[in-house]
XYZ file of C-alpha atoms in Angstrom:
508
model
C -13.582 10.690 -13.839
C -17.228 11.398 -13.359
C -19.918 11.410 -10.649
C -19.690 9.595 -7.662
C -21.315 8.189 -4.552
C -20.788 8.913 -0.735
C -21.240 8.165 2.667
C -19.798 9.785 6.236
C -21.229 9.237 9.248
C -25.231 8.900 10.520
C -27.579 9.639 8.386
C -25.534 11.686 6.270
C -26.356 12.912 2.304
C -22.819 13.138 2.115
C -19.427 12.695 3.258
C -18.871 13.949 6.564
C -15.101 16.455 7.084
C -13.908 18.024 10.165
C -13.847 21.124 8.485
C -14.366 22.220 4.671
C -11.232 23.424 4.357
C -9.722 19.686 4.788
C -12.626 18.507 2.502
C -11.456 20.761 -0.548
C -7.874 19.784 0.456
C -8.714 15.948 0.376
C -10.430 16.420 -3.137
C -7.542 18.543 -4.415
C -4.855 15.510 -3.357
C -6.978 12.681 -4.820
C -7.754 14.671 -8.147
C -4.328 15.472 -8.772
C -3.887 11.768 -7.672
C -5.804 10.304 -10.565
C -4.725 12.904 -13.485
C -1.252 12.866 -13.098
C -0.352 9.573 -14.684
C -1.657 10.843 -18.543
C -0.472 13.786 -19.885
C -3.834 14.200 -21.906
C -5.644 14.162 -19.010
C -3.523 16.748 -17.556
C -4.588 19.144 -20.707
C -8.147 18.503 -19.883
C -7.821 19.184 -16.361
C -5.868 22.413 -17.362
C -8.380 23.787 -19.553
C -11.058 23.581 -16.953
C -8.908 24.882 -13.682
C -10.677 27.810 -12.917
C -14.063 25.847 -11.954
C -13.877 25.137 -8.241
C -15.269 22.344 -6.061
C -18.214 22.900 -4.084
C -18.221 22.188 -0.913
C -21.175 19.617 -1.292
C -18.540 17.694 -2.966
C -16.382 16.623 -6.025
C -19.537 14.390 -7.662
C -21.308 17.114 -8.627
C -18.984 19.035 -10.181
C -17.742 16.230 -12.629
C -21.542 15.762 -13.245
C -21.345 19.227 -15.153
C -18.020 19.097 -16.247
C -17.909 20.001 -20.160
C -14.824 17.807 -20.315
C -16.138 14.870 -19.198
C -16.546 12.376 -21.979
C -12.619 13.311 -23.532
C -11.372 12.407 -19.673
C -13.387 9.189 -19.081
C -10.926 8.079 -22.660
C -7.581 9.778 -21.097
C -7.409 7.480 -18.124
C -9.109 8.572 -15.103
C -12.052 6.094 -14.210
C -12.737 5.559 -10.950
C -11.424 6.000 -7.095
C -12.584 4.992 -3.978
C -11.272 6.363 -0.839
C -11.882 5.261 2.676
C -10.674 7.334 5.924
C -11.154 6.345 9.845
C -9.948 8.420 12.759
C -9.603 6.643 16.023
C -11.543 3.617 14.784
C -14.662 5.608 13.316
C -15.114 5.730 9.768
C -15.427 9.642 8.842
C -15.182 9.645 4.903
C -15.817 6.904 2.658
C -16.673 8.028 -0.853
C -16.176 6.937 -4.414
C -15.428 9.059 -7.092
C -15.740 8.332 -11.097
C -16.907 5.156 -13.033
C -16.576 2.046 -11.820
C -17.516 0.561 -14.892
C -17.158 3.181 -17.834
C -19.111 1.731 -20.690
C -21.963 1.053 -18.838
C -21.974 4.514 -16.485
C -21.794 2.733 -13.370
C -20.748 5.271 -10.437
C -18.413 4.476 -7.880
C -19.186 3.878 -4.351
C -18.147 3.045 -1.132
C -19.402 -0.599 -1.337
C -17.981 -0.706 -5.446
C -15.340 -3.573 -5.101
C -11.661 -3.769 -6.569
C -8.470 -5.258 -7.082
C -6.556 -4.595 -4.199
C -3.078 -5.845 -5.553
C -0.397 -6.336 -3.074
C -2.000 -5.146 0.086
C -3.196 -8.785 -0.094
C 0.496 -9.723 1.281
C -0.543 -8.050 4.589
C -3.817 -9.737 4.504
C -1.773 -12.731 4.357
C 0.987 -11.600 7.313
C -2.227 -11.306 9.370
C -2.899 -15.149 8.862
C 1.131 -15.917 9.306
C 0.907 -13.830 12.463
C -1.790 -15.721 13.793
C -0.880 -19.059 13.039
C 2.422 -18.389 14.854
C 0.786 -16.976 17.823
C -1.161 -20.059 18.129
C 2.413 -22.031 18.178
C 1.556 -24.100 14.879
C 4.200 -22.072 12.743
C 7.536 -22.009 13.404
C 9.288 -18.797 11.414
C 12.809 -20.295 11.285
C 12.202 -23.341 10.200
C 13.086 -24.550 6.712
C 10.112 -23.905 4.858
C 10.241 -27.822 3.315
C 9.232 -28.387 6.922
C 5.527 -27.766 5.488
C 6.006 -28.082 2.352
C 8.041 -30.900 0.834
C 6.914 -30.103 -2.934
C 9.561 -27.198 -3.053
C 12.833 -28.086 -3.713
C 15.676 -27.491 -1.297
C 17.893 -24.526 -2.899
C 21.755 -23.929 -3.444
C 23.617 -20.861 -3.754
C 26.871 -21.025 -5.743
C 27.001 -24.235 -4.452
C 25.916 -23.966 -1.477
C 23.326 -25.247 0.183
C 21.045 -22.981 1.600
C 17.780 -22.042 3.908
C 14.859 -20.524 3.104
C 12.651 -19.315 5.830
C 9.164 -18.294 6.499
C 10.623 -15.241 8.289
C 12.823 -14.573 5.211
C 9.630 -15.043 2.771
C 7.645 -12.874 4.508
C 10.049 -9.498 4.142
C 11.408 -10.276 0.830
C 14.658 -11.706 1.601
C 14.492 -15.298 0.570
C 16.267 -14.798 -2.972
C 12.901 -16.339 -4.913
C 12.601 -14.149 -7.951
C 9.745 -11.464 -9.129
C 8.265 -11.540 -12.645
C 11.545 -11.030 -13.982
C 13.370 -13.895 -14.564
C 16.671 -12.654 -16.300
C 19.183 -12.250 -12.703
C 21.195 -9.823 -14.994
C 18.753 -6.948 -15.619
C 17.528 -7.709 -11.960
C 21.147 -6.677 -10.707
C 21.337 -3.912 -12.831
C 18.554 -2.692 -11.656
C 19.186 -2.811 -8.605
C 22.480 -0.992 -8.696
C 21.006 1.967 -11.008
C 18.128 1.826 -7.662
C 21.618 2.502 -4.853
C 22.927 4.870 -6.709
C 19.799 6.641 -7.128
C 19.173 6.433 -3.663
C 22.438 7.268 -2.639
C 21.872 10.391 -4.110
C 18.859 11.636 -3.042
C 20.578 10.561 0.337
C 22.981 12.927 -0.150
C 20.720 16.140 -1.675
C 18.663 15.611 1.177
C 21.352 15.385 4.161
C 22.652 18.700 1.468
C 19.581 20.369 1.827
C 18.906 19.577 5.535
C 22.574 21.082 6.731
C 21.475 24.407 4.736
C 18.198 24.378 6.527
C 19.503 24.187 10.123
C 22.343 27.215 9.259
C 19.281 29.077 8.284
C 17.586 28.598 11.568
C 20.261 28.937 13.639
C 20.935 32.839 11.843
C 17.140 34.521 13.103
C 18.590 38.056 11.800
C 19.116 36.777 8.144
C 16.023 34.968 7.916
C 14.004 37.318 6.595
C 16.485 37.995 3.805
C 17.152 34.734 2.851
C 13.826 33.842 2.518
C 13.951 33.357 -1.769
C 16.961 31.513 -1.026
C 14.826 29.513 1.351
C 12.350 28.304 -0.455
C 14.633 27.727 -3.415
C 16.648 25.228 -1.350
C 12.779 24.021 0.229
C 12.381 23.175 -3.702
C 15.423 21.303 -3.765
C 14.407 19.617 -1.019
C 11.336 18.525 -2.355
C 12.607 17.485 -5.489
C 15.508 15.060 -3.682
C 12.594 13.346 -2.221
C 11.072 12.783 -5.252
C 14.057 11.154 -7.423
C 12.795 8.002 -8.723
C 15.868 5.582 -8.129
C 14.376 2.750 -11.056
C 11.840 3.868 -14.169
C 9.368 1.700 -13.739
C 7.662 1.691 -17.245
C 8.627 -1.822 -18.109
C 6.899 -3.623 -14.742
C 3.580 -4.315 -16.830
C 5.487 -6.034 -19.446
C 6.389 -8.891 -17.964
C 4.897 -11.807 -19.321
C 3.448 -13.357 -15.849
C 2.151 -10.666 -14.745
C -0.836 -11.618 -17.808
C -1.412 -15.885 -16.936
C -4.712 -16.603 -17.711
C -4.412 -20.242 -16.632
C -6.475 -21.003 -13.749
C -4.360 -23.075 -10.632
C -6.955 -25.574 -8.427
C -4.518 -25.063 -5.373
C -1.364 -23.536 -4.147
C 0.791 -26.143 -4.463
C -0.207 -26.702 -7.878
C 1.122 -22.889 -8.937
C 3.923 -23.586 -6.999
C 5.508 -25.351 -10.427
C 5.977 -21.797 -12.107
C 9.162 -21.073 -9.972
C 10.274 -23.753 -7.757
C 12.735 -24.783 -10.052
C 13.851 -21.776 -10.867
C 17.712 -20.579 -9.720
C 17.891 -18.276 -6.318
C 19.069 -14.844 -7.654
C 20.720 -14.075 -4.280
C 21.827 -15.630 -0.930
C 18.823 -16.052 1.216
C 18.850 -12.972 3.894
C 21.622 -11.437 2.131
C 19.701 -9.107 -0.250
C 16.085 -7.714 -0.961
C 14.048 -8.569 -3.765
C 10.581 -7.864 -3.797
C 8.872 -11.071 -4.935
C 4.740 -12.118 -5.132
C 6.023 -15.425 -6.113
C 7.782 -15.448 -1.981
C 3.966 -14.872 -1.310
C 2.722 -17.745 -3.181
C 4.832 -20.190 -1.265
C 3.967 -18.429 1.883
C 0.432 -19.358 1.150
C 1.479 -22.800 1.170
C 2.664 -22.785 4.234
C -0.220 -21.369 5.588
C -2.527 -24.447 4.089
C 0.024 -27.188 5.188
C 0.109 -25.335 8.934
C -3.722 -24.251 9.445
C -4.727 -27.993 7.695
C -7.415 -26.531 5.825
C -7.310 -24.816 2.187
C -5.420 -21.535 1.950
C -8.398 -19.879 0.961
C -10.985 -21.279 3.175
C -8.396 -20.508 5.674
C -8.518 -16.724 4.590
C -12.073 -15.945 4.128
C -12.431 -17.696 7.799
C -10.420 -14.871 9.186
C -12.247 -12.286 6.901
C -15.113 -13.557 8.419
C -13.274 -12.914 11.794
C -12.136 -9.462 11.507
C -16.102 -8.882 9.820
C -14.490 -8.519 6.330
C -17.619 -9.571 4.408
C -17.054 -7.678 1.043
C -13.178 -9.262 0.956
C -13.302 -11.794 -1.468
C -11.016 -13.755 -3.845
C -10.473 -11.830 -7.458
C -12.337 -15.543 -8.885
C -13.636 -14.384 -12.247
C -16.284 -16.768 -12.492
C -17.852 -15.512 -9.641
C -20.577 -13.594 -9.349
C -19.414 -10.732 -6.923
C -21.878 -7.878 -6.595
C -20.552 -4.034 -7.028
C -16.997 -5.560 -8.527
C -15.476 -2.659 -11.032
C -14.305 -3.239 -14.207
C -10.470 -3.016 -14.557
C -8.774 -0.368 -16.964
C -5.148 0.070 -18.063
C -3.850 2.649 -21.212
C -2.877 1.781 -24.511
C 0.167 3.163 -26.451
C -1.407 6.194 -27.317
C -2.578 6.947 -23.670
C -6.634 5.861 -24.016
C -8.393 4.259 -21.798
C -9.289 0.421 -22.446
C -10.535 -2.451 -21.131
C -7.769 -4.417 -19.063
C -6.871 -7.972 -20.306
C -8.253 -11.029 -18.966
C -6.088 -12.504 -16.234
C -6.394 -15.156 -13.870
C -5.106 -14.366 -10.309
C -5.118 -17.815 -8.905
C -1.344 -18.271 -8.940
C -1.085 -15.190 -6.797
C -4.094 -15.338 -3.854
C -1.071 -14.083 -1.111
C 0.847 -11.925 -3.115
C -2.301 -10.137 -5.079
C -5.205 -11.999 -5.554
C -7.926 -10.530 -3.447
C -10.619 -8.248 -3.965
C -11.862 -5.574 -1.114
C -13.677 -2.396 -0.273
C -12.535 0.554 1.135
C -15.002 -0.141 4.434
C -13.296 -3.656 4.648
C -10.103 -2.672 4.415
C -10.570 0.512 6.971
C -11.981 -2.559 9.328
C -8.375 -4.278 8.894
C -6.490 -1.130 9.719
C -8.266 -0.751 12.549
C -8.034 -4.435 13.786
C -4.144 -4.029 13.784
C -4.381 -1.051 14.993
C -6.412 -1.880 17.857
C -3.920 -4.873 18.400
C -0.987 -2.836 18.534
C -2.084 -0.050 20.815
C -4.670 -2.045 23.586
C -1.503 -3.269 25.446
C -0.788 0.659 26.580
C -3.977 0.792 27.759
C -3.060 -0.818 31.232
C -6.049 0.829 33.389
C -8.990 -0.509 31.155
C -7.623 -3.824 30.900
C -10.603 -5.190 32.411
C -12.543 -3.401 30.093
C -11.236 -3.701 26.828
C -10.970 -6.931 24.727
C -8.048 -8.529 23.621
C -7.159 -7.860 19.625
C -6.964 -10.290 17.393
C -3.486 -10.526 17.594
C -1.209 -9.524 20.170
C 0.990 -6.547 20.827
C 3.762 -8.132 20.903
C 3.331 -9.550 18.088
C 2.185 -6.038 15.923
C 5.584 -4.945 17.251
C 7.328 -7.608 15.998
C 5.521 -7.167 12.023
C 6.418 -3.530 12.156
C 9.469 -3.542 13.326
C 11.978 -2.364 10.580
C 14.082 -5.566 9.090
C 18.214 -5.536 7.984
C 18.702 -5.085 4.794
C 15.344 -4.544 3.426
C 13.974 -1.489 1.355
C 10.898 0.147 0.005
C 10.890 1.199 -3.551
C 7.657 3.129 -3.106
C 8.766 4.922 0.036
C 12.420 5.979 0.668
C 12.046 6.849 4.182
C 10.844 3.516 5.130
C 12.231 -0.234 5.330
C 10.195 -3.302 5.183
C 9.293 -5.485 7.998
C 7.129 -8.221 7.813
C 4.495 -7.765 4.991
C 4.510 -4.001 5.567
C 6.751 -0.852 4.802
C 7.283 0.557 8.019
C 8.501 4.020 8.532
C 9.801 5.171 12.134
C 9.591 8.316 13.721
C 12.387 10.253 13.082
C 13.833 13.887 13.628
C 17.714 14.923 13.187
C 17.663 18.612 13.489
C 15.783 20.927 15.742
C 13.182 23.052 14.593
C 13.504 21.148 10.941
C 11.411 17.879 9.348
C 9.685 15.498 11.649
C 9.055 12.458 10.188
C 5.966 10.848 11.692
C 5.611 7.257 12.431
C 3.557 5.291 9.865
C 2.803 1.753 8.455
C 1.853 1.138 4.340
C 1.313 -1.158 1.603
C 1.329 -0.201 -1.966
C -0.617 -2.360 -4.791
C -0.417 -2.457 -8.101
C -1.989 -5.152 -10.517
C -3.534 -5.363 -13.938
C -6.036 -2.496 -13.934
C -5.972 -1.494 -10.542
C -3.949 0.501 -7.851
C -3.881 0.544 -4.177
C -2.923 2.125 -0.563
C -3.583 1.227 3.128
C -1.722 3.364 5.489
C -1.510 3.049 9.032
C -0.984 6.472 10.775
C -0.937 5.487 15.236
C -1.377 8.445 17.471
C 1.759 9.470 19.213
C 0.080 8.197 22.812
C 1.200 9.875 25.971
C 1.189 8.658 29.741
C -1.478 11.598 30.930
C -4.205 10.536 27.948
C -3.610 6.566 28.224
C -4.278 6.671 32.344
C -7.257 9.612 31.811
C -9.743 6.433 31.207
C -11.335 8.658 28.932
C -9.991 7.390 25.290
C -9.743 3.987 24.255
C -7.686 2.244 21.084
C -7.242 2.314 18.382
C -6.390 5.783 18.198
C -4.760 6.821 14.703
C -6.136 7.560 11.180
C -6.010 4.945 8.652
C -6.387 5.969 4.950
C -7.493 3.691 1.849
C -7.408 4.457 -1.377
C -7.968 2.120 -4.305
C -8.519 2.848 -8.242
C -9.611 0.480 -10.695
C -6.469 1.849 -13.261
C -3.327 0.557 -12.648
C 0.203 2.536 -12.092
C -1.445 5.088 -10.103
C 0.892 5.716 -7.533
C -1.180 6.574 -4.401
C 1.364 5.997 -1.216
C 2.153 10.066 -1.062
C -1.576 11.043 -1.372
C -2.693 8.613 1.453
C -0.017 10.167 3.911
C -0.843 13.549 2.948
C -4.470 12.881 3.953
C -4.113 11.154 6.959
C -1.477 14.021 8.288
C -4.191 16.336 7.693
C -7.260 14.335 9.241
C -4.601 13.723 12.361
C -4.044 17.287 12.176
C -7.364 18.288 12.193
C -8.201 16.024 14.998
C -6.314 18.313 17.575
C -7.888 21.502 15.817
């Protein structure tokens, strides 16, 4: 990763950070971030540890870094990070090469894959369509579309739903398409889970003794942080290895789909691999039919329909990932070989998946989004400026009903969360006194061929005496982006450690 370009707030040379502690922080998070997928890069980053970033910001020093050329081939390209507190955009910079042959920079305009947070962009149009009373969520989803086959289950007829579709619980199949390895899978994944359930409840009953004992404490305290370790490292079990998700075959399709319906013939016929609203599976292909519902309800294309409500929320740099195109500041995609290098990424065509991962965005656009739903969620609370205050683009009612947890769901990426409807959702939490809070939050993950992705959702815990003060308006929260043109980056952790430090910094 090399250079970089920035922008924070009026007329600004650079970024702009509530304090330069949180700035060196920030850089820290998303350095450590982008190195820690490839061991070589690691060593690189290692050899070099005792230069420090200067405040003026992390550009400069990878400018001068005598490294640079062996880490541009180990894997780290290019980042671009995007972070809004209560609706103002604060920091939006890019960091590295958007394009790596060529030594393009990246910015905070550069576009990229954004993966699967294009499932929420989708929710937003589901969401809306049902507001408007043309979409009815329990309803068989042959209703609107005819062209996909009504399903059995061990002989049994059964119903698939555009509630079910849109939290993973319809039974339609991933990329994988052997049921057997899926269920193992997914047993390895409980019994992983079960036991980091059980280190951390473990862990958690040591920490409350501790507190409750103030005269030991201080003794204890190696044996303290020991079990803090532990902790730590329960949260961080991995219930499935996840080295194998690039290989599947689909996940490559360079054949390019006129319409939805039309890539609708790659798994309609396919078996169910469990009950519908029995089980979770996470499936893009549940996204693809969703997006034919959406065309058959809105009666227009699926993606004039979305680039309408891009236009809407004043998305003007989201855009479909159409590689004929011509889509100004669009970064080149990256993956590693075998040996851990850095190369091109294959050519793929993304037309099968528009719903599920076919869009391309900015970090500005997608701060815009967050802050749309945001707005939507919070402007009900805000009883004495009704008059003044417009109405969201959806309705409160209706952001409580997408981020409210759903049965029997999961979220591979985060284990304190569940999924709800096109978002992980985690809820504020606490079961000891004195011990871990766990702060209320929305996400998305993405990953795709070449690129990674994050969009979290962090609402300020709102009280009576600052809603009636008529002195604040929504939204009111910090929303993070993050998106690198390399894929299996995992980002989720990163984003929420900079948006609890923005939101802590807030109330400095």
């Amino acid at each position: 990763m090399a250079g970089g370009g920035s922008r924070g707030g009026a007329a600004a040379a650079g970024p702009v950070f509530p304090s330069p502690q949180l700035h060196v922080l920030v850089l820290k998070s998303l350095l450590a971030a982008a190195l820690r997928p490839w061991p070589g890069a690691r060593r690189c980053a290692k050899r070099n540890d005792k230069k420090s970033a200067p405040r003026g910001g992390i550009a400069q020093w990878f400018e001068h870094w005598p490294a640079k050329p062996r880490v541009d081939e180990v894997g780290a390209p290019g980042i671009v990070i995007g972070v809004s507190v209560d609706g103002k955009e604060v920091w939006s910079e890019g960091l590295g090469y958007a394009d790596v042959e060529n030594r393009v920079i990246c910015k905070p305009e550069t576009i990229m894959r954004i993966a699967s947070i294009s499932k929420c962009l989708t929710m937003m149009a589901v969401a809306k369509l049902w507001e408007e009373g043309k979409l009815d969520l329990d309803a068989p989803v042959q209703k609107y579309v005819p062209e996909f086959p009504e399903k059995e289950y061990e002989g049994e007829k059964v119903t698939i739903t555009t509630r079910l579709l849109v939290s993973h619980l319809s039974g339609i199949r991933h990329y994988e398409k052997d049921i057997t390895k899926v269920k193992e899978q997914k047993e390895k994944a409980n019994k992983a889970l079960k036991l980091m359930e059980d280190v951390k409840k473990s862990n958690q009953e040591k920490e409350l003794k501790e507190k409750e004992d103030k005269d030991t404490e201080r003794n204890d305290f190696p044996k303290a942080k020991s079990e803090q370790d532990g902790e730590a490292k329960g949260r961080n079990l991995k219930p499935v290895k996840k080295t194998k998700e690039f290989e599947h075959e689909e996940y490559y399709l360079k054949e390019k789909f006129e319409n939805v319906i039309d890539s609708l013939k790659i798994f309609k016929n396919d078996p169910l691999f469990f009950k519908p609203g029995s089980q979770f599976l996470y499936s893009t292909y549940g996204f693809t039919l969703l997006s034919a519902v959406v065309e058959r309800v809105s009666g227009c294309k699926f993606t004039d329909y979305m680039l309408k409500m891009f236009h809407d929320l004043d998305m003007l740099a989201t855009v479909l990932d159409d590689n004929e195109s011509m889509i100004y500041n669009r970064a080149r995609c990256y993956v590693c070989n075998k040996k851990g290098r850095l190369v091109n990424a294959p050519y793929v065509d993304n037309s099968y998946k528009w719903a599920g991962g076919g869009f391309l965005s900015s970090a500005g656009d997608l701060l815009k989004f967050g802050n749309a739903l945001l707005y939507s969620y919070q402007v009900g609370q805000f009883k004495n400026n009704a008059n003044k205050l417009l109405p969201g683009y959806l309705k409160p009612d209706t952001i409580t009903m997408m981020w409210t947890p759903v049965p029997n769901t999961e979220a591979s990426w985060d284990k304190d969360g569940k999924y709800a409807m096109g978002w992980v959702v985690v809820e504020k939490q606490q079961e000891y006194g004195s011990c871990r809070q766990q702060r209320h939050y929305i996400s998305h993950t993405g990953g795709a061929v070449g690129a990674s992705s994050v969009l979290l959702i962090l609402p300020e815990e709102l009280d009576s005496e600052v809603i009636n003060s008529g002195l604040v308006t929504p939204p009111r929260g910090v929303v993070v982006n993050i998106i690198c043109n390399m894929q299996s980056v995992s980002l989720n952790s990163t984003a929420l450690k900079i948006a609890k430090e923005f939101d802590k910094d807030k109330f400095a």
